Amino acid sequence: MGSKNKLKRFKENATFKNVIQPAREEVGQNMFPLKGQWKDFFGNDNPIVVELGCGKGEYTVGLARQNPQKNFIGIDIKGARFWRGAKTALEENLPNVAFLRTQIELIDQLFEENEVSEIWITFPDPQIKYKRTKHRLTNHGFLERYRYVLKKDGVIHLKTDSEFMHGYTLGLLHGLGLEVRYANHDVYKNEGSPREVLEIQTFYERQYLEKGKPITYIQFKVS
Ligand SMILES: C[S@@+](CC[C@H](N)C(=O)[O-])C[C@H]1O[C@@H](n2cnc3c(N)ncnc32)[C@H](O)[C@@H]1O
C-alpha cells in the first residue's frame, strides 16, 4: 500500500468513532481510561470478545454481525490495516465493534481483571526463531496476561496456518495442564469445527488457502 493511501487511512481513522488510538505512555502507565470501563464505550455490559493482531478485522466484524449481543474489539498496531474493518463496521452500522491501535503486550493494561469473555488469535506470526519466543502470542507470559483479563470460564481461539504454532501451543497447554476444549489440524478437511471457524476467513488465511496449506484451530482455556 502506498504511503499516500496509508496517510489517508490514518486521517480517516482519527475521525472514526469506533477507533481508539491511545498514546503508548497513557496505556503503559496504567492510565488508560477504558480499562474496566468498556461498558461506557459500548453503552452496555455485554460480553467482550477481543481479536489480537486483527489485521483488517475480518473476525472482529464477522463475529459482530453474527453476535449482536456481544461486543468485539480488534487490536492491531497497524491502523492502515484495521481501517478496512472499522469502515465496514461504520457502513453497516454495527454498534458492537471497536478497533484499538496499540500493542498486544499491553493487554493487561487495556482490560481489567475478568473483563474479557473470549480472545481470538488469528494467523499470528509464529515467531519460529528461538530468539523470537518472547513475541510468540501463545507463550507462557502471554497466557498469564490472558488469564488475568479473561473471566474464569473465558475461552481462547487460535486459528493458524502454522503447524509449528499449532504444535507449540498444544504442547505448552499440555505441559501446563490447561484444558484444550477442541483441536483440529485441518479444519476444512476434518469435520467438527465451530461454524465461525469455517465461515469467516481472513486476508492472510485466503493467501495460505491459495497455496493449499491446511488451516488449524485450537479452542482452549487458561484457568
Ligand atoms: C500475520 S498478520 C495477521 C492479520 C490478520 N489476523 C489476518 O489473519 O489476516 C499479524 C498481525 O498482527 C499484528 N501484530 C503483530 N504483533 C503485534 C503486537 N505485538 N501488537 C499489536 N499488533 C501486532 C500485525 O500488525 C499484523 O497486522
Short mmCIF file of N, CA, C and O and ligand atoms in Angstrom, two decimals, residues 51-58 75-78 81 102-105 121-125 127 135 137 142 202-205 208, ligand 1:
data_model
loop_
_atom_site.label_atom_id
_atom_site.label_comp_id
_atom_site.label_asym_id
_atom_site.label_seq_id
_atom_site.Cartn_x
_atom_site.Cartn_y
_atom_site.Cartn_z
N GLU A 51 -10.02 -9.59 19.50
CA GLU A 51 -9.21 -10.25 18.46
C GLU A 51 -7.81 -9.62 18.49
O GLU A 51 -7.66 -8.40 18.32
N LEU A 52 -6.80 -10.45 18.67
CA LEU A 52 -5.42 -9.96 18.77
C LEU A 52 -4.70 -10.06 17.42
O LEU A 52 -4.73 -11.12 16.79
N GLY A 53 -4.05 -8.98 17.01
CA GLY A 53 -3.39 -8.96 15.70
C GLY A 53 -4.45 -9.09 14.62
O GLY A 53 -4.34 -9.93 13.72
N CYS A 54 -5.47 -8.23 14.69
CA CYS A 54 -6.69 -8.41 13.90
C CYS A 54 -6.51 -8.11 12.42
O CYS A 54 -7.37 -8.46 11.62
N GLY A 55 -5.40 -7.43 12.03
CA GLY A 55 -5.22 -7.10 10.62
C GLY A 55 -6.40 -6.26 10.12
O GLY A 55 -6.73 -5.24 10.72
N LYS A 56 -7.06 -6.72 9.07
CA LYS A 56 -8.19 -5.97 8.52
C LYS A 56 -9.47 -6.15 9.34
O LYS A 56 -10.49 -5.54 9.04
N GLY A 57 -9.42 -7.06 10.31
CA GLY A 57 -10.53 -7.19 11.25
C GLY A 57 -11.67 -8.08 10.78
O GLY A 57 -12.81 -7.92 11.19
N GLU A 58 -11.35 -9.08 9.96
CA GLU A 58 -12.43 -9.95 9.44
C GLU A 58 -13.17 -10.67 10.57
O GLU A 58 -14.39 -10.81 10.51
N ILE A 75 -7.59 -5.61 18.02
CA ILE A 75 -6.36 -4.90 18.40
C ILE A 75 -5.28 -5.15 17.35
O ILE A 75 -5.02 -6.30 16.98
N ASP A 76 -4.66 -4.08 16.89
CA ASP A 76 -3.51 -4.21 15.99
C ASP A 76 -2.72 -2.91 16.08
O ASP A 76 -3.28 -1.85 16.35
N ILE A 77 -1.43 -3.02 15.85
CA ILE A 77 -0.59 -1.83 15.88
C ILE A 77 -0.65 -1.11 14.53
O ILE A 77 -0.30 0.06 14.44
N LYS A 78 -1.15 -1.81 13.51
CA LYS A 78 -1.18 -1.20 12.17
C LYS A 78 -2.58 -0.66 11.82
O LYS A 78 -3.47 -1.40 11.41
N ARG A 81 -4.30 -1.08 8.39
CA ARG A 81 -4.94 -2.38 8.12
C ARG A 81 -6.36 -2.40 8.69
O ARG A 81 -7.31 -2.72 8.00
N THR A 102 -2.89 -0.42 19.35
CA THR A 102 -1.91 -0.49 20.44
C THR A 102 -1.18 -1.83 20.37
O THR A 102 -1.42 -2.64 19.48
N GLN A 103 -0.28 -2.04 21.33
CA GLN A 103 0.48 -3.29 21.35
C GLN A 103 -0.19 -4.35 22.22
O GLN A 103 -0.63 -4.05 23.34
N ILE A 104 -0.22 -5.56 21.70
CA ILE A 104 -0.87 -6.66 22.41
C ILE A 104 -0.20 -6.90 23.76
O ILE A 104 -0.86 -7.30 24.73
N GLU A 105 1.09 -6.62 23.85
CA GLU A 105 1.83 -6.80 25.11
C GLU A 105 1.17 -6.03 26.26
O GLU A 105 1.36 -6.37 27.43
N ILE A 121 -7.13 -15.32 18.39
CA ILE A 121 -5.80 -15.02 17.85
C ILE A 121 -5.79 -15.58 16.44
O ILE A 121 -5.87 -16.81 16.25
N THR A 122 -5.75 -14.71 15.45
CA THR A 122 -5.95 -15.14 14.07
C THR A 122 -4.68 -14.96 13.25
O THR A 122 -4.21 -13.87 13.04
N PHE A 123 -4.12 -16.05 12.83
CA PHE A 123 -2.94 -16.09 11.95
C PHE A 123 -1.80 -15.19 12.46
O PHE A 123 -1.31 -14.33 11.72
N PRO A 124 -1.40 -15.40 13.70
CA PRO A 124 -0.28 -14.60 14.22
C PRO A 124 1.02 -15.03 13.56
O PRO A 124 1.14 -16.17 13.09
N ASP A 125 1.97 -14.13 13.55
CA ASP A 125 3.32 -14.51 13.11
C ASP A 125 3.82 -15.58 14.09
O ASP A 125 3.87 -15.32 15.30
N GLN A 127 6.69 -16.63 14.84
CA GLN A 127 7.94 -16.30 15.53
C GLN A 127 8.74 -17.57 15.81
O GLN A 127 9.03 -17.92 16.95
N HIS A 135 8.03 -13.02 21.59
CA HIS A 135 7.00 -12.33 20.81
C HIS A 135 5.87 -13.28 20.37
O HIS A 135 4.92 -12.85 19.73
N LEU A 137 2.63 -15.18 20.40
CA LEU A 137 1.43 -14.75 21.13
C LEU A 137 0.79 -15.81 22.03
O LEU A 137 -0.14 -15.50 22.76
N PHE A 142 2.38 -14.53 27.71
CA PHE A 142 1.12 -14.02 27.14
C PHE A 142 -0.07 -14.76 27.76
O PHE A 142 -1.09 -14.14 28.09
N THR A 202 -9.80 -14.81 6.87
CA THR A 202 -9.06 -13.56 6.94
C THR A 202 -8.22 -13.38 5.68
O THR A 202 -8.04 -14.30 4.87
N PHE A 203 -7.66 -12.19 5.56
CA PHE A 203 -6.80 -11.83 4.43
C PHE A 203 -5.62 -12.80 4.32
O PHE A 203 -5.35 -13.37 3.26
N TYR A 204 -4.93 -13.02 5.43
CA TYR A 204 -3.78 -13.94 5.42
C TYR A 204 -4.23 -15.37 5.13
O TYR A 204 -3.60 -16.10 4.39
N GLU A 205 -5.35 -15.72 5.74
CA GLU A 205 -5.85 -17.09 5.55
C GLU A 205 -6.09 -17.39 4.07
O GLU A 205 -5.72 -18.46 3.57
N TYR A 208 -2.96 -18.28 2.35
CA TYR A 208 -2.47 -19.63 2.68
C TYR A 208 -3.31 -20.69 1.99
O TYR A 208 -2.80 -21.72 1.54
C1 LIG B 1 0.24 -12.11 10.11
S1 LIG B 1 -0.79 -10.75 10.40
C2 LIG B 1 -2.41 -11.46 10.54
C3 LIG B 1 -3.51 -10.44 10.37
C4 LIG B 1 -4.95 -10.98 10.40
N1 LIG B 1 -5.27 -11.60 11.68
C5 LIG B 1 -5.18 -11.95 9.27
O1 LIG B 1 -5.31 -13.17 9.55
O2 LIG B 1 -5.27 -11.52 8.11
C6 LIG B 1 -0.38 -10.36 12.09
C7 LIG B 1 -0.95 -9.02 12.56
O3 LIG B 1 -0.62 -8.85 13.93
C8 LIG B 1 -0.17 -7.53 14.15
N2 LIG B 1 0.73 -7.58 15.30
C9 LIG B 1 1.82 -8.40 15.43
N3 LIG B 1 2.40 -8.24 16.62
C10 LIG B 1 1.67 -7.29 17.27
C11 LIG B 1 1.77 -6.69 18.56
N4 LIG B 1 2.73 -7.06 19.41
N5 LIG B 1 0.85 -5.76 18.91
C12 LIG B 1 -0.12 -5.40 18.03
N6 LIG B 1 -0.27 -5.93 16.81
C13 LIG B 1 0.61 -6.86 16.43
C14 LIG B 1 0.47 -7.09 12.86
O4 LIG B 1 0.45 -5.68 12.72
C15 LIG B 1 -0.39 -7.81 11.83
O5 LIG B 1 -1.45 -7.00 11.36
#
